[in-house]
mmCIF file of C-alpha atoms in Angstrom:
data_model
loop_
_atom_site.group_PDB
_atom_site.id
_atom_site.type_symbol
_atom_site.label_atom_id
_atom_site.label_comp_id
_atom_site.label_asym_id
_atom_site.label_seq_id
_atom_site.Cartn_x
_atom_site.Cartn_y
_atom_site.Cartn_z
ATOM 1 C CA GLU P 21 10.234 25.537 -20.897
ATOM 2 C CA ALA P 22 7.062 24.438 -19.098
ATOM 3 C CA LEU P 23 5.379 23.465 -22.369
ATOM 4 C CA LEU P 24 8.446 21.550 -23.497
ATOM 5 C CA ARG P 25 8.585 19.574 -20.257
ATOM 6 C CA ALA P 26 4.833 18.922 -20.398
ATOM 7 C CA THR P 27 5.273 17.244 -23.788
ATOM 8 C CA GLY P 28 8.035 14.967 -22.523
ATOM 9 C CA GLY P 29 11.062 17.162 -23.171
ATOM 10 C CA VAL P 30 13.725 18.396 -20.811
ATOM 11 C CA VAL P 31 15.384 21.692 -19.888
ATOM 12 C CA THR P 32 18.696 21.862 -18.010
ATOM 13 C CA ASP P 33 21.833 23.911 -17.815
ATOM 14 C CA THR P 34 24.639 23.083 -20.232
ATOM 15 C CA VAL P 35 25.958 20.179 -18.160
ATOM 16 C CA GLY P 36 22.593 18.526 -17.509
ATOM 17 C CA ARG P 37 21.569 20.013 -14.158
ATOM 18 C CA ARG P 38 17.880 20.785 -13.801
ATOM 19 C CA TYR P 39 16.453 24.120 -12.705
ATOM 20 C CA ASP P 40 14.533 24.920 -9.543
ATOM 21 C CA TYR P 41 11.517 26.772 -10.877
ATOM 22 C CA ALA P 42 10.466 27.796 -7.363
ATOM 23 C CA TYR P 43 13.642 29.828 -6.839
ATOM 24 C CA ASN P 44 12.510 32.937 -8.721
ATOM 25 C CA LEU P 45 9.078 32.950 -10.297
ATOM 26 C CA ASN P 46 9.787 36.093 -12.324
ATOM 27 C CA ALA P 47 13.002 35.012 -13.989
ATOM 28 C CA LEU P 48 15.735 32.426 -13.947
ATOM 29 C CA PRO P 49 19.294 33.686 -14.217
ATOM 30 C CA ASN P 50 20.528 30.664 -16.207
ATOM 31 C CA LEU P 51 24.071 31.684 -15.303
ATOM 32 C CA SER P 52 25.357 28.322 -16.460
ATOM 33 C CA GLY P 53 23.609 28.444 -19.812
ATOM 34 C CA MET P 54 20.525 26.556 -20.894
ATOM 35 C CA THR P 55 19.947 23.478 -23.023
ATOM 36 C CA ALA P 56 16.486 22.359 -24.104
ATOM 37 C CA SER P 57 15.481 19.242 -26.023
ATOM 38 C CA LEU P 58 12.331 17.383 -26.901
ATOM 39 C CA ASP P 59 14.175 14.045 -26.896
ATOM 40 C CA VAL P 60 15.409 13.189 -23.387
ATOM 41 C CA ASP P 61 17.884 10.554 -24.556
ATOM 42 C CA MET P 62 19.455 12.900 -27.076
ATOM 43 C CA HIS P 63 19.586 15.619 -24.428
ATOM 44 C CA CYS P 64 21.501 13.397 -22.010
ATOM 45 C CA GLU P 65 23.964 12.352 -24.694
ATOM 46 C CA MET P 66 24.483 16.000 -25.647
ATOM 47 C CA THR P 67 25.101 17.201 -22.092
ATOM 48 C CA ASN P 68 27.403 14.238 -21.498
ATOM 49 C CA ILE P 69 29.469 15.338 -24.499
ATOM 50 C CA ILE P 70 29.518 18.932 -23.262
ATOM 51 C CA ARG P 71 30.765 17.793 -19.848
ATOM 52 C CA ASP P 72 33.491 15.712 -21.476
ATOM 53 C CA VAL P 73 34.600 18.548 -23.786
ATOM 54 C CA ILE P 74 34.824 21.247 -21.133
ATOM 55 C CA GLN P 75 36.391 19.055 -18.459
ATOM 56 C CA PRO P 76 39.982 20.057 -19.376
ATOM 57 C CA LEU P 77 39.055 23.748 -19.260
ATOM 58 C CA GLY P 78 38.674 23.968 -15.489
ATOM 59 C CA ARG P 79 35.817 24.098 -12.995
ATOM 60 C CA TYR P 80 33.255 25.973 -15.099
ATOM 61 C CA PRO P 81 30.294 25.856 -14.765
ATOM 62 C CA TYR P 82 30.527 24.175 -11.375
ATOM 63 C CA ASP P 83 32.286 27.227 -9.925
ATOM 64 C CA VAL P 84 29.370 29.517 -10.823
ATOM 65 C CA ASP P 85 27.039 30.445 -7.967
ATOM 66 C CA ASP P 86 23.677 29.744 -9.572
ATOM 67 C CA PRO P 87 20.892 29.330 -6.975
ATOM 68 C CA SER P 88 18.408 28.373 -9.693
ATOM 69 C CA ILE P 89 20.166 25.032 -10.162
ATOM 70 C CA LYS P 90 18.486 22.189 -8.283
ATOM 71 C CA VAL P 91 20.491 20.232 -5.762
ATOM 72 C CA GLY P 92 21.409 17.054 -7.585
ATOM 73 C CA ILE P 93 19.459 14.003 -6.451
ATOM 74 C CA LEU P 94 22.695 12.065 -6.038
ATOM 75 C CA GLN P 95 24.914 14.992 -5.133
ATOM 76 C CA GLY P 96 27.425 13.835 -2.536
ATOM 77 C CA VAL P 97 26.657 10.158 -3.141
ATOM 78 C CA GLN P 98 29.604 8.026 -4.131
ATOM 79 C CA THR P 99 28.818 6.165 -7.323
ATOM 80 C CA PRO P 100 29.332 2.401 -6.922
ATOM 81 C CA LYS P 101 32.642 1.175 -8.333
ATOM 82 C CA LEU P 102 31.019 -0.336 -11.412
ATOM 83 C CA GLY P 103 28.172 2.160 -11.562
ATOM 84 C CA TRP P 104 24.541 1.974 -10.604
ATOM 85 C CA ARG P 105 23.295 -1.474 -11.571
ATOM 86 C CA ALA P 106 19.704 -1.331 -10.287
ATOM 87 C CA VAL P 107 16.953 1.103 -9.339
ATOM 88 C CA THR P 108 14.186 -0.314 -7.149
ATOM 89 C CA VAL P 109 10.861 1.498 -6.920
ATOM 90 C CA ASP P 110 8.023 1.499 -4.396
ATOM 91 C CA VAL P 111 4.507 1.263 -5.823
ATOM 92 C CA GLY P 112 1.733 2.963 -3.825
ATOM 93 C CA GLY P 113 2.351 6.694 -3.485
ATOM 94 C CA THR P 114 5.386 6.520 -5.755
ATOM 95 C CA LEU P 115 4.859 4.644 -8.999
ATOM 96 C CA ILE P 116 1.058 4.691 -8.934
ATOM 97 C CA GLU P 117 -1.598 6.750 -7.152
ATOM 98 C CA PRO P 118 -5.374 6.284 -6.789
ATOM 99 C CA ARG P 119 -7.173 8.361 -9.402
ATOM 100 C CA GLU P 120 -9.727 9.516 -6.803
ATOM 101 C CA ARG P 121 -9.255 10.408 -3.162
ATOM 102 C CA VAL P 122 -9.608 7.226 -1.112
ATOM 103 C CA ALA P 123 -11.991 8.953 1.316
ATOM 104 C CA ASP P 124 -14.310 9.974 -1.526
ATOM 105 C CA VAL P 125 -14.391 6.417 -2.893
ATOM 106 C CA TYR P 126 -15.091 4.925 0.533
ATOM 107 C CA ALA P 127 -17.905 7.379 1.209
ATOM 108 C CA ARG P 128 -19.494 6.770 -2.193
ATOM 109 C CA VAL P 129 -19.305 2.978 -1.905
ATOM 110 C CA ALA P 130 -20.619 3.101 1.671
ATOM 111 C CA ALA P 131 -23.610 5.163 0.520
ATOM 112 C CA SER P 132 -24.317 2.641 -2.269
ATOM 113 C CA ILE P 133 -24.779 -0.139 0.306
ATOM 114 C CA GLY P 134 -26.904 1.973 2.645
ATOM 115 C CA ALA P 135 -24.234 3.263 5.033
ATOM 116 C CA SER P 136 -24.897 6.923 4.305
ATOM 117 C CA HIS P 137 -23.455 7.999 7.657
ATOM 118 C CA VAL P 138 -19.951 7.602 6.191
ATOM 119 C CA THR P 139 -18.752 10.941 4.851
ATOM 120 C CA PRO P 140 -15.497 11.781 3.084
ATOM 121 C CA ALA P 141 -14.304 13.479 6.271
ATOM 122 C CA SER P 142 -15.134 10.534 8.555
ATOM 123 C CA ALA P 143 -13.765 8.050 6.019
ATOM 124 C CA SER P 144 -10.483 9.944 5.855
ATOM 125 C CA THR P 145 -10.077 10.006 9.631
ATOM 126 C CA HIS P 146 -10.966 6.379 10.267
ATOM 127 C CA PHE P 147 -9.174 5.017 7.196
ATOM 128 C CA LYS P 148 -5.884 6.598 8.262
ATOM 129 C CA ALA P 149 -6.320 5.330 11.827
ATOM 130 C CA GLY P 150 -7.204 1.809 10.706
ATOM 131 C CA PHE P 151 -4.459 1.626 8.115
ATOM 132 C CA SER P 152 -1.850 2.505 10.732
ATOM 133 C CA ARG P 153 -3.303 0.334 13.489
ATOM 134 C CA PHE P 154 -4.238 -2.992 11.913
ATOM 135 C CA ARG P 155 -2.248 -5.902 10.517
ATOM 136 C CA GLY P 156 -3.342 -8.900 8.492
ATOM 137 C CA ALA P 157 -2.873 -11.316 11.405
ATOM 138 C CA ASP P 158 -2.325 -11.327 15.150
ATOM 139 C CA GLY P 159 1.111 -10.964 16.683
ATOM 140 C CA GLU P 160 3.749 -8.267 16.978
ATOM 141 C CA ASP P 161 5.573 -9.455 13.862
ATOM 142 C CA ALA P 162 2.472 -9.848 11.700
ATOM 143 C CA MET P 163 2.593 -8.368 8.215
ATOM 144 C CA ARG P 164 -0.041 -6.082 6.782
ATOM 145 C CA TYR P 165 -0.856 -8.243 3.770
ATOM 146 C CA TYR P 166 -1.345 -12.000 3.464
ATOM 147 C CA GLY P 167 -2.604 -13.550 0.247
ATOM 148 C CA ASP P 168 -5.235 -11.314 -1.316
ATOM 149 C CA GLY P 169 -5.055 -8.899 1.636
ATOM 150 C CA LYS P 170 -8.661 -9.271 2.739
ATOM 151 C CA SER P 171 -7.714 -10.143 6.312
ATOM 152 C CA PHE P 172 -6.265 -6.634 6.590
ATOM 153 C CA TRP P 173 -8.686 -4.610 4.484
ATOM 154 C CA ARG P 174 -11.702 -6.164 6.218
ATOM 155 C CA LYS P 175 -10.516 -4.603 9.501
ATOM 156 C CA VAL P 176 -9.911 -1.195 7.911
ATOM 157 C CA ILE P 177 -13.318 -1.165 6.228
ATOM 158 C CA ALA P 178 -15.069 -2.199 9.453
ATOM 159 C CA HIS P 179 -13.256 0.647 11.226
ATOM 160 C CA VAL P 180 -14.544 3.123 8.646
ATOM 161 C CA LEU P 181 -18.112 1.784 8.722
ATOM 162 C CA THR P 182 -18.299 1.796 12.520
ATOM 163 C CA ASP P 183 -16.875 5.338 12.772
ATOM 164 C CA GLY P 184 -13.814 4.082 14.560
ATOM 165 C CA ALA P 185 -15.570 1.270 16.461
ATOM 166 C CA THR P 186 -18.092 3.690 18.022
ATOM 167 C CA ARG P 187 -21.155 2.123 16.335
ATOM 168 C CA ASP P 188 -22.583 -1.355 16.898
ATOM 169 C CA ASP P 189 -25.232 -1.355 14.160
ATOM 170 C CA ILE P 190 -22.970 -2.474 11.291
ATOM 171 C CA SER P 191 -23.371 -6.122 10.335
ATOM 172 C CA GLN P 192 -20.606 -8.356 9.053
ATOM 173 C CA ASP P 193 -22.619 -8.714 5.839
ATOM 174 C CA THR P 194 -22.386 -4.942 5.316
ATOM 175 C CA VAL P 195 -18.632 -5.067 5.828
ATOM 176 C CA GLU P 196 -18.306 -7.899 3.284
ATOM 177 C CA ARG P 197 -20.438 -6.080 0.708
ATOM 178 C CA MET P 198 -18.274 -2.982 0.968
ATOM 179 C CA LEU P 199 -15.117 -5.093 0.867
ATOM 180 C CA ASP P 200 -16.228 -6.782 -2.362
ATOM 181 C CA ALA P 201 -17.254 -3.490 -3.973
ATOM 182 C CA LEU P 202 -13.937 -1.830 -3.122
ATOM 183 C CA TYR P 203 -11.973 -4.837 -4.388
ATOM 184 C CA ASP P 204 -13.825 -4.633 -7.695
ATOM 185 C CA TYR P 205 -13.101 -0.908 -7.914
ATOM 186 C CA TYR P 206 -9.388 -1.010 -7.079
ATOM 187 C CA GLU P 207 -8.669 -4.038 -9.267
ATOM 188 C CA CYS P 208 -9.675 -1.914 -12.268
ATOM 189 C CA PRO P 209 -6.652 -0.193 -13.888
ATOM 190 C CA SER P 210 -8.708 2.929 -14.599
ATOM 191 C CA SER P 211 -8.807 3.541 -10.828
ATOM 192 C CA TRP P 212 -5.065 4.310 -10.840
ATOM 193 C CA THR P 213 -2.658 6.762 -12.422
ATOM 194 C CA VAL P 214 0.959 5.999 -13.252
ATOM 195 C CA ALA P 215 3.552 8.613 -12.304
ATOM 196 C CA HIS P 216 4.335 10.924 -15.214
ATOM 197 C CA GLY P 217 7.371 9.828 -17.181
ATOM 198 C CA ALA P 218 8.012 6.732 -15.070
ATOM 199 C CA LEU P 219 7.788 4.116 -17.804
ATOM 200 C CA ASP P 220 9.868 6.115 -20.277
ATOM 201 C CA ALA P 221 12.484 6.624 -17.555
ATOM 202 C CA PHE P 222 12.495 2.875 -16.889
ATOM 203 C CA ASP P 223 13.066 2.243 -20.597
ATOM 204 C CA ARG P 224 16.030 4.622 -20.607
ATOM 205 C CA LEU P 225 17.605 2.949 -17.589
ATOM 206 C CA ARG P 226 17.121 -0.584 -18.862
ATOM 207 C CA ALA P 227 18.415 0.293 -22.329
ATOM 208 C CA ARG P 228 21.692 1.237 -20.646
ATOM 209 C CA GLY P 229 21.988 -1.860 -18.519
ATOM 210 C CA VAL P 230 20.443 -0.589 -15.287
ATOM 211 C CA LYS P 231 17.903 -3.064 -13.902
ATOM 212 C CA VAL P 232 14.553 -1.752 -12.654
ATOM 213 C CA ALA P 233 12.564 -3.606 -9.994
ATOM 214 C CA VAL P 234 9.233 -2.845 -8.377
ATOM 215 C CA ALA P 235 9.378 -3.414 -4.602
ATOM 216 C CA SER P 236 6.150 -3.087 -2.651
ATOM 217 C CA ASN P 237 4.291 -3.949 0.520
ATOM 218 C CA TRP P 238 1.104 -5.106 -1.221
ATOM 219 C CA ASP P 239 -1.160 -8.114 -1.490
ATOM 220 C CA ASP P 240 -0.755 -10.819 -4.112
ATOM 221 C CA ARG P 241 -3.035 -9.071 -6.616
ATOM 222 C CA LEU P 242 -0.335 -6.506 -7.447
ATOM 223 C CA PRO P 243 1.321 -8.370 -10.371
ATOM 224 C CA ALA P 244 -2.036 -8.577 -12.179
ATOM 225 C CA LEU P 245 -2.684 -4.878 -11.611
ATOM 226 C CA LEU P 246 0.777 -3.957 -12.908
ATOM 227 C CA ASP P 247 0.092 -6.113 -15.973
ATOM 228 C CA ALA P 248 -3.152 -4.265 -16.613
ATOM 229 C CA LEU P 249 -1.404 -0.891 -16.216
ATOM 230 C CA GLY P 250 1.325 -1.849 -18.682
ATOM 231 C CA ILE P 251 4.031 -1.622 -16.027
ATOM 232 C CA ARG P 252 5.110 -5.225 -15.545
ATOM 233 C CA ALA P 253 6.518 -5.553 -19.069
ATOM 234 C CA ARG P 254 8.629 -2.404 -18.541
ATOM 235 C CA VAL P 255 10.522 -3.621 -15.439
ATOM 236 C CA ASP P 256 12.881 -6.498 -14.725
ATOM 237 C CA ALA P 257 11.263 -7.804 -11.543
ATOM 238 C CA VAL P 258 8.234 -7.378 -9.287
ATOM 239 C CA VAL P 259 8.745 -8.162 -5.592
ATOM 240 C CA VAL P 260 5.626 -8.188 -3.404
ATOM 241 C CA SER P 261 5.554 -8.616 0.371
ATOM 242 C CA ALA P 262 2.517 -10.953 0.418
ATOM 243 C CA ILE P 263 4.260 -13.265 -2.059
ATOM 244 C CA GLU P 264 7.706 -13.114 -0.452
ATOM 245 C CA GLY P 265 6.394 -13.538 3.098
ATOM 246 C CA VAL P 266 8.391 -10.564 4.348
ATOM 247 C CA GLU P 267 7.769 -6.826 4.115
ATOM 248 C CA LYS P 268 9.616 -3.536 4.169
ATOM 249 C CA PRO P 269 11.526 -2.290 6.092
ATOM 250 C CA SER P 270 13.012 -5.725 6.787
ATOM 251 C CA PRO P 271 16.493 -6.178 5.260
ATOM 252 C CA LYS P 272 15.271 -9.609 4.112
ATOM 253 C CA PHE P 273 12.746 -7.905 1.842
ATOM 254 C CA PHE P 274 15.397 -5.705 0.261
ATOM 255 C CA GLN P 275 17.682 -8.710 -0.151
ATOM 256 C CA ALA P 276 14.861 -10.463 -2.017
ATOM 257 C CA VAL P 277 14.666 -7.446 -4.332
ATOM 258 C CA CYS P 278 18.401 -7.586 -5.021
ATOM 259 C CA ASP P 279 18.220 -11.332 -5.612
ATOM 260 C CA ALA P 280 15.395 -10.824 -8.114
ATOM 261 C CA VAL P 281 17.635 -8.698 -10.355
ATOM 262 C CA SER P 282 20.960 -10.376 -9.452
ATOM 263 C CA VAL P 283 22.483 -7.105 -8.227
ATOM 264 C CA ASP P 284 24.274 -6.468 -4.935
ATOM 265 C CA ALA P 285 22.753 -3.911 -2.570
ATOM 266 C CA ASP P 286 25.870 -1.732 -2.750
ATOM 267 C CA ALA P 287 25.172 -1.112 -6.453
ATOM 268 C CA ALA P 288 21.448 -0.384 -6.034
ATOM 269 C CA LEU P 289 19.312 2.690 -5.391
ATOM 270 C CA HIS P 290 15.821 2.584 -3.898
ATOM 271 C CA VAL P 291 13.107 5.235 -4.210
ATOM 272 C CA GLY P 292 9.865 5.339 -2.241
ATOM 273 C CA ASP P 293 7.520 7.656 -0.372
ATOM 274 C CA ASP P 294 7.747 6.216 3.154
ATOM 275 C CA ILE P 295 10.579 7.426 5.374
ATOM 276 C CA ASP P 296 10.656 4.285 7.533
ATOM 277 C CA ASN P 297 9.793 1.572 5.022
ATOM 278 C CA ASP P 298 11.647 2.982 2.029
ATOM 279 C CA PHE P 299 14.350 5.487 2.936
ATOM 280 C CA LYS P 300 15.469 3.999 6.246
ATOM 281 C CA GLY P 301 14.685 0.434 5.175
ATOM 282 C CA ALA P 302 16.915 0.603 2.109
ATOM 283 C CA THR P 303 19.636 2.424 4.032
ATOM 284 C CA ASN P 304 19.641 -0.218 6.765
ATOM 285 C CA ALA P 305 19.753 -2.920 4.085
ATOM 286 C CA SER P 306 23.059 -1.430 2.839
ATOM 287 C CA PHE P 307 21.714 -0.008 -0.406
ATOM 288 C CA ALA P 308 24.175 2.432 -1.960
ATOM 289 C CA ALA P 309 21.524 5.165 -1.824
ATOM 290 C CA ALA P 310 17.902 5.792 -0.898
ATOM 291 C CA VAL P 311 15.729 8.569 -2.302
ATOM 292 C CA LEU P 312 12.482 9.807 -0.746
ATOM 293 C CA TRP P 313 9.716 10.287 -3.302
ATOM 294 C CA SER P 314 8.234 13.651 -2.335
ATOM 295 C CA SER P 315 7.423 17.022 -3.851
ATOM 296 C CA GLN P 316 7.279 18.627 -0.407
ATOM 297 C CA VAL P 317 10.590 17.637 1.172
ATOM 298 C CA PRO P 318 13.558 19.750 0.046
ATOM 299 C CA SER P 319 16.295 17.486 -1.229
ATOM 300 C CA GLY P 320 19.296 17.212 1.043
ATOM 301 C CA ASP P 321 22.347 15.042 1.220
ATOM 302 C CA GLY P 322 20.977 12.579 3.770
ATOM 303 C CA ARG P 323 22.851 14.112 6.694
ATOM 304 C CA ASP P 324 21.600 16.212 9.610
ATOM 305 C CA GLY P 325 18.103 14.770 9.367
ATOM 306 C CA SER P 326 17.651 15.687 5.692
ATOM 307 C CA TYR P 327 16.562 13.321 2.951
ATOM 308 C CA ARG P 328 17.547 13.012 -0.662
ATOM 309 C CA ALA P 329 14.265 13.638 -2.421
ATOM 310 C CA ALA P 330 12.900 13.448 -5.942
ATOM 311 C CA HIS P 331 9.525 13.753 -7.630
ATOM 312 C CA ASP P 332 10.471 13.295 -11.281
ATOM 313 C CA PHE P 333 11.419 9.908 -12.694
ATOM 314 C CA HIS P 334 13.270 11.415 -15.647
ATOM 315 C CA ALA P 335 15.365 13.531 -13.264
ATOM 316 C CA LEU P 336 16.122 10.390 -11.260
ATOM 317 C CA ALA P 337 17.139 8.521 -14.416
ATOM 318 C CA ASP P 338 19.268 11.510 -15.474
ATOM 319 C CA ALA P 339 21.141 11.409 -12.172
ATOM 320 C CA VAL P 340 21.791 7.669 -12.350
ATOM 321 C CA LEU P 341 22.898 7.680 -15.988
ATOM 322 C CA ALA P 342 25.026 10.800 -15.586
ATOM 323 C CA ALA P 343 26.820 9.216 -12.622
ATOM 324 C CA ASN P 344 27.487 6.082 -14.651
ATOM 325 C CA HIS P 345 28.736 8.147 -17.574
ATOM 326 C CA ASP P 346 31.140 10.064 -15.341
ATOM 327 C CA LEU P 347 32.799 6.926 -13.973
ATOM 328 C CA PRO P 348 36.558 7.037 -14.464
ATOM 329 C CA ALA P 349 37.498 4.489 -17.114
ATOM 330 C CA ASN P 350 40.456 3.244 -15.103
ATOM 331 C CA THR P 351 39.718 -0.463 -15.258
ATOM 332 C CA ASP P 352 38.782 -2.821 -18.065
ATOM 333 C CA ASP P 353 35.489 -3.596 -16.307
ATOM 334 C CA THR P 354 34.543 0.084 -15.970
ATOM 335 C CA ALA P 355 35.486 0.871 -19.550
ATOM 336 C CA GLN P 356 33.391 -2.032 -20.815
ATOM 337 C CA LEU P 357 30.474 -0.957 -18.601
ATOM 338 C CA LYS P 358 30.529 2.598 -19.987
ATOM 339 C CA LYS P 359 30.696 1.273 -23.525
ATOM 340 C CA SER P 360 27.648 -0.927 -22.940
ATOM 341 C CA LEU P 361 25.724 1.872 -21.238
ATOM 342 C CA PHE P 362 26.276 4.705 -23.664
ATOM 343 C CA PHE P 363 27.535 3.525 -27.042
#
């Protein structure tokens, strides 16, 4: 099963629910049967058919107590009347990650310009502090990124070089040299990794009429980076805070995302790694659902302080497409939607 998933396949129970491999490392009971496929699209069609066929037979397998079955990403979420029409995705920490630890890169670049006092440990401490503290301009309502973002990153880099503003021997020229070197490094697509399966999952969603939009607090260089990574051509819209002039978690930002794909918020789902900017921001903007991108947070139903969580783009696509497939065809609009999505 692990090898199959590593090569792009999928393993679920007979009705398309994924397994929790952390439940029992020695064995999985598979009380609800097991279905495995190399082709994810074919797998979803097959499990959809199985669900349709067994529906008249009663509650099985949903009445089976099988603790190895993962809690569904959208379990307990009411599917929008006409189905999920858009999935919006955060970038940093969700869709893409730096290939190297940021602290290691900062320490290496600092050493190359003669600031050998910067270590990975000190860079990590002062980077995190500066990233949280600074904005790209003065004022309580200032955004983090304006234009190319240098007004923000210059402050962060100075904070790292001065060991948290405790040194006075760092010149502005040194700060600018490190800024330029880091910009060159992070503008290179080889400095980033794209989340496993993300682009294929986007293709599956879009092929079935679900729009995909990238929604990020980033500077105005992001569209070019997404082009270089092959992402921009695989989504319907790219919405960037520095270009829009508003950032997450503002409802205005999320409205701009909805406008970009011509979908209402109550038919959209947002996924991102930041509880405040992504999960709470989308929820407060009246999105139908928000999902926290995390491998550490157990998925809950959004109540009692828990968060719906996911760390697998194919599993997220499965949940969205399965919910759309299971819509009751009780109106002409819904019937036409299902036909366009699955046939």
